PDB file of C-alpha atoms in Angstrom:
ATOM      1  CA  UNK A   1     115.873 123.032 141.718  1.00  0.00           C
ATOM      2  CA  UNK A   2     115.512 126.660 141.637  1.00  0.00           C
ATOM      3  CA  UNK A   3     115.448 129.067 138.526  1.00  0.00           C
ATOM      4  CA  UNK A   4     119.491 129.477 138.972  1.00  0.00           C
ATOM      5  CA  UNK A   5     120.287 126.235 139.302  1.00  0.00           C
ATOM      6  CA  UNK A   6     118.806 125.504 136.012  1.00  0.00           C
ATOM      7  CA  UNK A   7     120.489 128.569 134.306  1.00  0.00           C
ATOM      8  CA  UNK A   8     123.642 127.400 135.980  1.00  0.00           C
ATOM      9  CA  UNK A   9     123.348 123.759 134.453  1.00  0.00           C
ATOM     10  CA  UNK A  10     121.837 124.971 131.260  1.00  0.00           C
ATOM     11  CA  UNK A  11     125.164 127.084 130.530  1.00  0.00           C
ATOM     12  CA  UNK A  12     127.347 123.813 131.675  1.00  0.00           C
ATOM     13  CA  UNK A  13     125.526 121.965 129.205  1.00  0.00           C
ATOM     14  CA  UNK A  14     126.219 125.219 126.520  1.00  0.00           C
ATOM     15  CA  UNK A  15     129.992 124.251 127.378  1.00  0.00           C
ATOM     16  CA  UNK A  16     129.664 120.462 126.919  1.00  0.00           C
ATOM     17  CA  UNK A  17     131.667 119.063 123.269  1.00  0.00           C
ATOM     18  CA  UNK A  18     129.752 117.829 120.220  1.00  0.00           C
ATOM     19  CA  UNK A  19     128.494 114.522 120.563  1.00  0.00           C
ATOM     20  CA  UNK A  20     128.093 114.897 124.154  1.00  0.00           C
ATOM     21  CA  UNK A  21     125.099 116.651 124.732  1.00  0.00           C
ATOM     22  CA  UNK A  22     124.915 115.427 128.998  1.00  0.00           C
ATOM     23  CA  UNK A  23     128.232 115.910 131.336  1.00  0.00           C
ATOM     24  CA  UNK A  24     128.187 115.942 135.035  1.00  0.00           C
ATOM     25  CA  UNK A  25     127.834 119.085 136.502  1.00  0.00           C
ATOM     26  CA  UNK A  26     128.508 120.060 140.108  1.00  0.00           C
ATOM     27  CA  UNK A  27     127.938 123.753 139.999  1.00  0.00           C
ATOM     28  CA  UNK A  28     124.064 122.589 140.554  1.00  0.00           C
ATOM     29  CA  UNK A  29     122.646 123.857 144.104  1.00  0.00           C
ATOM     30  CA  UNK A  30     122.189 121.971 147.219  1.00  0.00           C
ATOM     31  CA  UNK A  31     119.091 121.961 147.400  1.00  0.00           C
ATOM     32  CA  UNK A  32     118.308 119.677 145.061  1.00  0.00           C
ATOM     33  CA  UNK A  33     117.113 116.403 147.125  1.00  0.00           C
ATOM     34  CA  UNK A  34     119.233 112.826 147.136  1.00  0.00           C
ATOM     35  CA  UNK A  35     117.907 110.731 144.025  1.00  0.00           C
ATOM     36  CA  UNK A  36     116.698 113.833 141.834  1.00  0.00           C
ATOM     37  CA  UNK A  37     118.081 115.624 139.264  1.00  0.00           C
ATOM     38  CA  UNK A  38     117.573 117.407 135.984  1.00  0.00           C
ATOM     39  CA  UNK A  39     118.566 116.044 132.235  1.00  0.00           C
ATOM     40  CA  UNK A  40     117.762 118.291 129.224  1.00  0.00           C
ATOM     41  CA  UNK A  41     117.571 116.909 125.644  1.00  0.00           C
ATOM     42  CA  UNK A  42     119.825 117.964 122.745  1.00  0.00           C
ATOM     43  CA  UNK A  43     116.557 117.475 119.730  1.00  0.00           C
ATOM     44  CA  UNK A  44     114.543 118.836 122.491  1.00  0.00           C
ATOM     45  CA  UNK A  45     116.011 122.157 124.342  1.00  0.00           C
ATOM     46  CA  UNK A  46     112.728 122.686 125.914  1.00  0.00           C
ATOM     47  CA  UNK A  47     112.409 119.064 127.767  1.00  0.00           C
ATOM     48  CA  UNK A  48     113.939 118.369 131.054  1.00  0.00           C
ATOM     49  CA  UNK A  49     113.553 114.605 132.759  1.00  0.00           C
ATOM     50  CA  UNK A  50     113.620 114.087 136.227  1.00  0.00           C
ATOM     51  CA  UNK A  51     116.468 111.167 136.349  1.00  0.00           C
ATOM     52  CA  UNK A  52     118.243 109.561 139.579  1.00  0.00           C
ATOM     53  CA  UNK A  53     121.767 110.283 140.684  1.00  0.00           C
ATOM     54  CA  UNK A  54     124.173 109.059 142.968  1.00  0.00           C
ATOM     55  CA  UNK A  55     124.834 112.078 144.610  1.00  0.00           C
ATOM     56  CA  UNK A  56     122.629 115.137 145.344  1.00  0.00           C
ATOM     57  CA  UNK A  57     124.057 118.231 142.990  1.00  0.00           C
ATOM     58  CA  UNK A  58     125.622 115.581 140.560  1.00  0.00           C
ATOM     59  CA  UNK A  59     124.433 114.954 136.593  1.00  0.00           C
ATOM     60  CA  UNK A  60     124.809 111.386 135.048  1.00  0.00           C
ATOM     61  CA  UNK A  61     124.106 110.583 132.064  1.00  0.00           C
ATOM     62  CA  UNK A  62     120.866 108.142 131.239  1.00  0.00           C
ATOM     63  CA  UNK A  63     119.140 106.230 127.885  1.00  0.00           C
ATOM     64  CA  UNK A  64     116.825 108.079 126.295  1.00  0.00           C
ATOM     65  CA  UNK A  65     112.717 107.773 126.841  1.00  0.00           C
ATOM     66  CA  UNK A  66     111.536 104.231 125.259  1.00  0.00           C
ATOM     67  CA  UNK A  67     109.255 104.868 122.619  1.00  0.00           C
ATOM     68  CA  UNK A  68     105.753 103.466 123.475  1.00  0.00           C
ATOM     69  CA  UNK A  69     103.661 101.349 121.644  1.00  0.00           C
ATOM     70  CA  UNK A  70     100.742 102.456 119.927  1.00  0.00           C
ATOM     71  CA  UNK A  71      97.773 101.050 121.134  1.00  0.00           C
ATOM     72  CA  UNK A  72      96.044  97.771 118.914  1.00  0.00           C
ATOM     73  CA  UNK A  73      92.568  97.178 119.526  1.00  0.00           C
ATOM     74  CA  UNK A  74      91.265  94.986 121.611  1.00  0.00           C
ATOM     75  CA  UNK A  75      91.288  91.490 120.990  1.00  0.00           C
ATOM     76  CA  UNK A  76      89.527  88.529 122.839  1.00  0.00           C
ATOM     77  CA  UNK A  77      92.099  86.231 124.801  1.00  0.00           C
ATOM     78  CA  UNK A  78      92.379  82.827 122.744  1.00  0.00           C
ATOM     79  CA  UNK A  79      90.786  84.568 119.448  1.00  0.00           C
ATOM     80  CA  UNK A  80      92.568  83.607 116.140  1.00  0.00           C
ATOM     81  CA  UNK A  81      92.870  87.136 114.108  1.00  0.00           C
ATOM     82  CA  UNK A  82      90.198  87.442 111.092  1.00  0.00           C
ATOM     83  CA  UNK A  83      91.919  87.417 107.966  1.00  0.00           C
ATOM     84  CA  UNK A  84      91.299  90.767 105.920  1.00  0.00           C
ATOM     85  CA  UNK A  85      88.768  89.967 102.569  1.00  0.00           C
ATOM     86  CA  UNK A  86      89.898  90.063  99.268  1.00  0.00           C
ATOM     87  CA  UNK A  87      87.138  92.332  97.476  1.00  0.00           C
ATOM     88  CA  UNK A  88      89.350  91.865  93.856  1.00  0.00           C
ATOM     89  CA  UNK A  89      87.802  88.896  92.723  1.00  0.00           C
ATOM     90  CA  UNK A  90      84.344  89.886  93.312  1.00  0.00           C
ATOM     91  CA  UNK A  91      85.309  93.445  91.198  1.00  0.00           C
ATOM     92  CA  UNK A  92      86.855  91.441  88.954  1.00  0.00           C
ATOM     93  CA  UNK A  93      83.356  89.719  88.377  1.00  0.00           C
ATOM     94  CA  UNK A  94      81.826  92.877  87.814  1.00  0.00           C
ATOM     95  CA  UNK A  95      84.408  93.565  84.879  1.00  0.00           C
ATOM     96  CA  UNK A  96      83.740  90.812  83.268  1.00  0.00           C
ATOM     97  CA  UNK A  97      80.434  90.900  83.385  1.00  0.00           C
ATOM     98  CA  UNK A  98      80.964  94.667  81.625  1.00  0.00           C
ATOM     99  CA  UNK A  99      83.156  93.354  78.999  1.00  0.00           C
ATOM    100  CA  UNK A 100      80.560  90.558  78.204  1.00  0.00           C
ATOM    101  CA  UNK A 101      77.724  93.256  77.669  1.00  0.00           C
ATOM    102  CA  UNK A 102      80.441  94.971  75.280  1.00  0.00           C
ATOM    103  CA  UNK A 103      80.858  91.950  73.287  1.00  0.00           C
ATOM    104  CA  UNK A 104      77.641  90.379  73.791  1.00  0.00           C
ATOM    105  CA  UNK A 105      75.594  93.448  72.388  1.00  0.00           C
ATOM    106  CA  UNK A 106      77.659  92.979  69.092  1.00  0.00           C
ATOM    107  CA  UNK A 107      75.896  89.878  68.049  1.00  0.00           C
ATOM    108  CA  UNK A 108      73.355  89.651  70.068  1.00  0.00           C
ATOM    109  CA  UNK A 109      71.036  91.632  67.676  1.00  0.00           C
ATOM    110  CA  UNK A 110      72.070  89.336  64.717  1.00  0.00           C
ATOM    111  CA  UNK A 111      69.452  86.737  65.550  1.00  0.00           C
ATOM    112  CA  UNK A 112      66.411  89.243  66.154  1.00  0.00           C
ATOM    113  CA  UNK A 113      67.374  91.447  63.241  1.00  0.00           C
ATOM    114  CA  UNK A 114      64.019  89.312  60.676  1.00  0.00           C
ATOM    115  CA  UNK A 115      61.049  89.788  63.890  1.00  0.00           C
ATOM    116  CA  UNK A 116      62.710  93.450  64.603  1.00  0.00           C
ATOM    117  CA  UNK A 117      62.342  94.599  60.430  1.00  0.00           C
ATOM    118  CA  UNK A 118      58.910  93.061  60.549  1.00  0.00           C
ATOM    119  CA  UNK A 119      57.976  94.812  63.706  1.00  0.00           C
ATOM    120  CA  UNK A 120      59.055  97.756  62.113  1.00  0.00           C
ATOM    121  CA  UNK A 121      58.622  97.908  58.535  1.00  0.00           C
ATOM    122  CA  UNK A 122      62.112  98.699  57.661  1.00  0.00           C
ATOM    123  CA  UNK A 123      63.965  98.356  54.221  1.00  0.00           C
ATOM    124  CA  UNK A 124      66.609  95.654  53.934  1.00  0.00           C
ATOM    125  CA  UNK A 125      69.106  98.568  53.604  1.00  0.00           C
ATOM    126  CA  UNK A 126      68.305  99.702  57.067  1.00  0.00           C
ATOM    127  CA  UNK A 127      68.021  96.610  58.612  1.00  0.00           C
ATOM    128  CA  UNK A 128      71.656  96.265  58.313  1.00  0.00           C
ATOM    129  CA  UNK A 129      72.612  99.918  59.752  1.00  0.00           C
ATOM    130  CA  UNK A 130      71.380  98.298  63.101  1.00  0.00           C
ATOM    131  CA  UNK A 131      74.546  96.400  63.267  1.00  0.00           C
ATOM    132  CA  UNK A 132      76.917  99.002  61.368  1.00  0.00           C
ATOM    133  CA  UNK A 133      75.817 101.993  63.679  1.00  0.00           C
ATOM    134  CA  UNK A 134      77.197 100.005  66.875  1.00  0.00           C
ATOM    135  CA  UNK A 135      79.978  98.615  65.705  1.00  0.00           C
ATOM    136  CA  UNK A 136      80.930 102.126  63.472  1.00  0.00           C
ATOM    137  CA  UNK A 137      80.159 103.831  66.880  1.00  0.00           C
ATOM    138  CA  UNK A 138      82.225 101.612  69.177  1.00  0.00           C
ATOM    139  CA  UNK A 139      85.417 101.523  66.692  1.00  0.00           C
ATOM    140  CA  UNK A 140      85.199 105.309  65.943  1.00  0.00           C
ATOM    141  CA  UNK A 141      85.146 106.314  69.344  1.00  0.00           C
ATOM    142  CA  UNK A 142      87.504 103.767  71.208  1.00  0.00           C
ATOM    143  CA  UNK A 143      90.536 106.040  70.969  1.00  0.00           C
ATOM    144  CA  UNK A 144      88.365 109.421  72.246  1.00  0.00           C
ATOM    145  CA  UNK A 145      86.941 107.062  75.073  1.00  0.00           C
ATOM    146  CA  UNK A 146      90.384 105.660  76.399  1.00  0.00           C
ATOM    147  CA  UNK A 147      91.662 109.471  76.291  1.00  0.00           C
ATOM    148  CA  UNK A 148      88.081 110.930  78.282  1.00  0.00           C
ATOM    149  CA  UNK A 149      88.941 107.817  80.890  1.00  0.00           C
ATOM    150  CA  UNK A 150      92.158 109.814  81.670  1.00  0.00           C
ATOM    151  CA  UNK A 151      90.433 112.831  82.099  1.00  0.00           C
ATOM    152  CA  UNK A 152      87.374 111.905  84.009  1.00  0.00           C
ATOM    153  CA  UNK A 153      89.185 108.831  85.834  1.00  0.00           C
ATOM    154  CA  UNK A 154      88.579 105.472  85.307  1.00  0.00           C
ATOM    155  CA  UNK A 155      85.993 104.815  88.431  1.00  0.00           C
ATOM    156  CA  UNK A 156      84.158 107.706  87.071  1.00  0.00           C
ATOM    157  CA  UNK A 157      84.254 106.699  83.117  1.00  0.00           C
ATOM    158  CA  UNK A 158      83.344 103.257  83.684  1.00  0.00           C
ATOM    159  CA  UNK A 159      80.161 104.358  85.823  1.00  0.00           C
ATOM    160  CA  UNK A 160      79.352 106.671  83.280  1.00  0.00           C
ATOM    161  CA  UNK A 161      80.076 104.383  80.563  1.00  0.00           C
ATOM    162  CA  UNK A 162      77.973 102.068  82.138  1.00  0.00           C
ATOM    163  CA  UNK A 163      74.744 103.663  83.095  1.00  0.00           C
ATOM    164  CA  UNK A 164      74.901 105.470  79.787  1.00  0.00           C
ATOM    165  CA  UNK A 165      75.132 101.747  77.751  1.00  0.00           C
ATOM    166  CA  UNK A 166      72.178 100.811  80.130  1.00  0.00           C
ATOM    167  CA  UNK A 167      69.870 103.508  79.221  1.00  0.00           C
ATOM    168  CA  UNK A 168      70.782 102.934  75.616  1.00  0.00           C
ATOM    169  CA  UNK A 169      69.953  99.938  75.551  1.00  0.00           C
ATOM    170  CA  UNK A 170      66.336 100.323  77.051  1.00  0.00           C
ATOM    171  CA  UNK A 171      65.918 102.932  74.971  1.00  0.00           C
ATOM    172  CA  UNK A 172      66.684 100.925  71.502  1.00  0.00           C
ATOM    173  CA  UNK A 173      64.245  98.185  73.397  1.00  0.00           C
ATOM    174  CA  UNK A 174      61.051 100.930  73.467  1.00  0.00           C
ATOM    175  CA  UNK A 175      62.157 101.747  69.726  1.00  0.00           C
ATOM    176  CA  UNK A 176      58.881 102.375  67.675  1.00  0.00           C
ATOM    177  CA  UNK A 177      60.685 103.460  64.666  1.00  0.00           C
ATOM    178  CA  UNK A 178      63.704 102.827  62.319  1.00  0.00           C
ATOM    179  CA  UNK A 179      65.339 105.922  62.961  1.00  0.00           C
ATOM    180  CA  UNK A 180      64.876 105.554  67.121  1.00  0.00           C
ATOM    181  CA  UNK A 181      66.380 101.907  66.610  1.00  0.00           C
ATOM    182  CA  UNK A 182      69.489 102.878  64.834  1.00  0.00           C
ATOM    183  CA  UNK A 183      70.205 106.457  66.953  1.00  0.00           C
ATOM    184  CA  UNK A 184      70.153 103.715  70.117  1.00  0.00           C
ATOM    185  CA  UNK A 185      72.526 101.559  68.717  1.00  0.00           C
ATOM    186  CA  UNK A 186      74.389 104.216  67.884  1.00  0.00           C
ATOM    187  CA  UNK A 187      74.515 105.603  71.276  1.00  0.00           C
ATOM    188  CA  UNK A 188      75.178 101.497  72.324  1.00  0.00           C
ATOM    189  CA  UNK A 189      78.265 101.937  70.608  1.00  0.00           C
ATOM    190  CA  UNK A 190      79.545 105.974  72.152  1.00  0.00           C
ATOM    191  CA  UNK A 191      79.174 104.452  75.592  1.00  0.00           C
ATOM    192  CA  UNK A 192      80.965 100.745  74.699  1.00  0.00           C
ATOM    193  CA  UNK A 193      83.548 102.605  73.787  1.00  0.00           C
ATOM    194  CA  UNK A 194      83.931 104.764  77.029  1.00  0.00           C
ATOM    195  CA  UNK A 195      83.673 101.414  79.260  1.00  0.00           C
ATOM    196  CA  UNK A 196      86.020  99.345  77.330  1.00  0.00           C
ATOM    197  CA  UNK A 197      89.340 101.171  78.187  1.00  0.00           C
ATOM    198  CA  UNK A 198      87.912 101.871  81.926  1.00  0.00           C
ATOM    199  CA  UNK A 199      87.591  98.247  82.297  1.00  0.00           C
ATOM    200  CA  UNK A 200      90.778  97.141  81.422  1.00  0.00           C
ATOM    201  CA  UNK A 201      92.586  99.824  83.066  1.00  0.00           C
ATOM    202  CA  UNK A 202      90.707  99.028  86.237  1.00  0.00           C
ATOM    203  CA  UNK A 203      91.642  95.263  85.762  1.00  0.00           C
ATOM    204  CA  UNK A 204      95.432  96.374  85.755  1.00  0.00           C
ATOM    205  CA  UNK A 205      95.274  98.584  88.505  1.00  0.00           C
ATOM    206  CA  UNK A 206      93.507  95.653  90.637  1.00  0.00           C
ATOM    207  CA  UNK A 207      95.944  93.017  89.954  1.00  0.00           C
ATOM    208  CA  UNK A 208      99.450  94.914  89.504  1.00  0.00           C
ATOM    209  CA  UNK A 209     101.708  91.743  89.055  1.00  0.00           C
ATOM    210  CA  UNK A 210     102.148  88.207  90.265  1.00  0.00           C
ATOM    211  CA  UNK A 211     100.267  85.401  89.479  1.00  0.00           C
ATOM    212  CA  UNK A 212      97.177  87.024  90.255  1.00  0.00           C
ATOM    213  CA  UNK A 213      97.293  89.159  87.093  1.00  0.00           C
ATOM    214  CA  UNK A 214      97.872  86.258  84.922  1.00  0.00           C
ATOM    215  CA  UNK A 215      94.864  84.557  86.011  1.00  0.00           C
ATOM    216  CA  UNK A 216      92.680  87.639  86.076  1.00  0.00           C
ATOM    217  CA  UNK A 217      93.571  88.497  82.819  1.00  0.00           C
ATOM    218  CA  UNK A 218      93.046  85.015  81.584  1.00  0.00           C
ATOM    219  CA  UNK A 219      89.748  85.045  83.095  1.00  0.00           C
ATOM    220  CA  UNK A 220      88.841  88.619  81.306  1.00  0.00           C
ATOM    221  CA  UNK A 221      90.306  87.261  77.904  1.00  0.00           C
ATOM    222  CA  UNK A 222      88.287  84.178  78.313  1.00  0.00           C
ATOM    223  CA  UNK A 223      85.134  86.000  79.077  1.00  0.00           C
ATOM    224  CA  UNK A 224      85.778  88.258  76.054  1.00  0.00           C
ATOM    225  CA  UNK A 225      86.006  85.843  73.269  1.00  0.00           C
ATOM    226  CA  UNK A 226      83.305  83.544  74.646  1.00  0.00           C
ATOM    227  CA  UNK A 227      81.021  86.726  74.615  1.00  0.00           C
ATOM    228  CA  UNK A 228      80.706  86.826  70.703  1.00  0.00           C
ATOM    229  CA  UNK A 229      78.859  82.992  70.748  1.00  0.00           C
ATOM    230  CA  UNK A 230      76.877  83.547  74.211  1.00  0.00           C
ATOM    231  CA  UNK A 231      75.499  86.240  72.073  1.00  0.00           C
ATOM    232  CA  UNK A 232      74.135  84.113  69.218  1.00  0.00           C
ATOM    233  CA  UNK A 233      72.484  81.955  71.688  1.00  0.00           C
ATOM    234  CA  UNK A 234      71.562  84.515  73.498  1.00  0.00           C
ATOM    235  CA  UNK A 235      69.705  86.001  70.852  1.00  0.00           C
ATOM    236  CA  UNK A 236      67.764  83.327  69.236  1.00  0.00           C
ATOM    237  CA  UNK A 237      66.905  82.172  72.621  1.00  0.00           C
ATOM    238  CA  UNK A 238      64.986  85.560  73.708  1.00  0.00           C
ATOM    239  CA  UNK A 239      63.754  86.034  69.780  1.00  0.00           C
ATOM    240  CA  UNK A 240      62.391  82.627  70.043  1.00  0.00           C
ATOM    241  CA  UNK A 241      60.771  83.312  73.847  1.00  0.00           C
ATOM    242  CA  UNK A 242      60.338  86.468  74.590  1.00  0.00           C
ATOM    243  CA  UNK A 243      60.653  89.128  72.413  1.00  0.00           C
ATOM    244  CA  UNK A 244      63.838  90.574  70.226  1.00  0.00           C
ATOM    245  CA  UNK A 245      63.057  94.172  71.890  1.00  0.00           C
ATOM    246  CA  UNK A 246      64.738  91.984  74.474  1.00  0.00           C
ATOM    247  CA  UNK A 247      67.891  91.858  72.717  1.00  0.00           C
TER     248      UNK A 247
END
């Protein structure tokens, strides 16, 4: 249709009531050919569809566009679809495995504590600080690490938490003095206490409800208490074998 035709339908449509945004119009010019016409959208003023009519110069109403499907990739006729993996369980291994090094390190030392004051020629009186400073450390500090987890987030705590606990500990291992021994313990303790509230508020986050949570958490609290006799055994076992610079 021409430019006037258009203006022409465009101010029949200005005249059409609410809730009928389409009405036949026959002030539309000739010219338009048999099984064309023009329909313009009410949410769109801009869009006009070429539709079919009866008549040539006559508006009908029509449905609307159908909305197309987006596009899925491509699959292979007679393939089964791959069922998505569930990565929790394996994270959840890697929590418990941190918890266990939180708990572990706490009696761990017990066992070596006779070969590590020979080793080093410390007083009875110091020997015990090498238990005190960690657990002094990790109970002191719990409450500043759960509040630095907010703050730095919990993926980011829990790394830190973690690396820091690691180089701690290799640290306390290299020990050639009292004082070295003791400051790494100490430092065992600062970084326990910025992974412990990381891992559990990772744990919650991974399993939000359902029976999921109430086995992950069992699993955690299991791990957790059985930490505090693995590291007995633990101990004597690498005293005995290898070396309590191991522990």
């Amino acid at each position: 249709p021409t430019w006037a035709g258009v203006r022409r339908f465009r101010r029949a449509l200005r005249k059409a009531p609410n809730g009928d945004p389409v009405r036949e119009c026959d002030t539309m010019r000739p010219s338009i050919a048999a099984g064309e016409g023009v329909r313009q959208y009410p949410e769109h003023p801009g869009l006009l569809r070429v539709l079919s009519v009866p008549q040539a110069g006559v508006m009908t109403t029509a449905t609307p566009l159908p909305k197309l499907a987006e596009p899925g990739p491509a699959r292979t006729p007679g393939a089964r679809p791959r069922p998505a993996r569930d990565h929790r369980w394996l994270l959840l291994a890697v929590l418990a495995t941190a918890q266990l090094m939180i708990v572990l390190d706490g009696s761990v030392v017990n066992i070596a504590l006779p070969a590590a004051q020979a080793d080093l020629g410390m007083s009875d009186v110091l020997r015990q600080w090498i238990v005190t400073s960690y657990g002094l450390a990790f109970g002191g500090l719990l409450l500043l690490g759960g509040r630095l987890s907010d703050l730095l987030g919990r993926r980011n705590s829990f790394l830190l938490g973690l690396v820091g606990f690691a180089v701690a500990s290799g640290v306390g291992g290299l020990a050639g003095n009292t004082a070295v021994l003791i400051a790494a313990r100490a430092a065992q303790g600062a970084f326990a206490a910025l992974l412990a509230p990381s891992v559990l508020a990772l744990l919650t986050l991974l399993f939000p409800r359902g029976r999921d949570r109430a086995t992950a958490f069992g699993v955690f609290s299991a791990v957790a208490i059985a930490g505090g006799a693995i590291g007995l055994l633990l101990g004597g076992l690498l005293t005995e074998w290898v070396s309590w610079r191991w522990t």
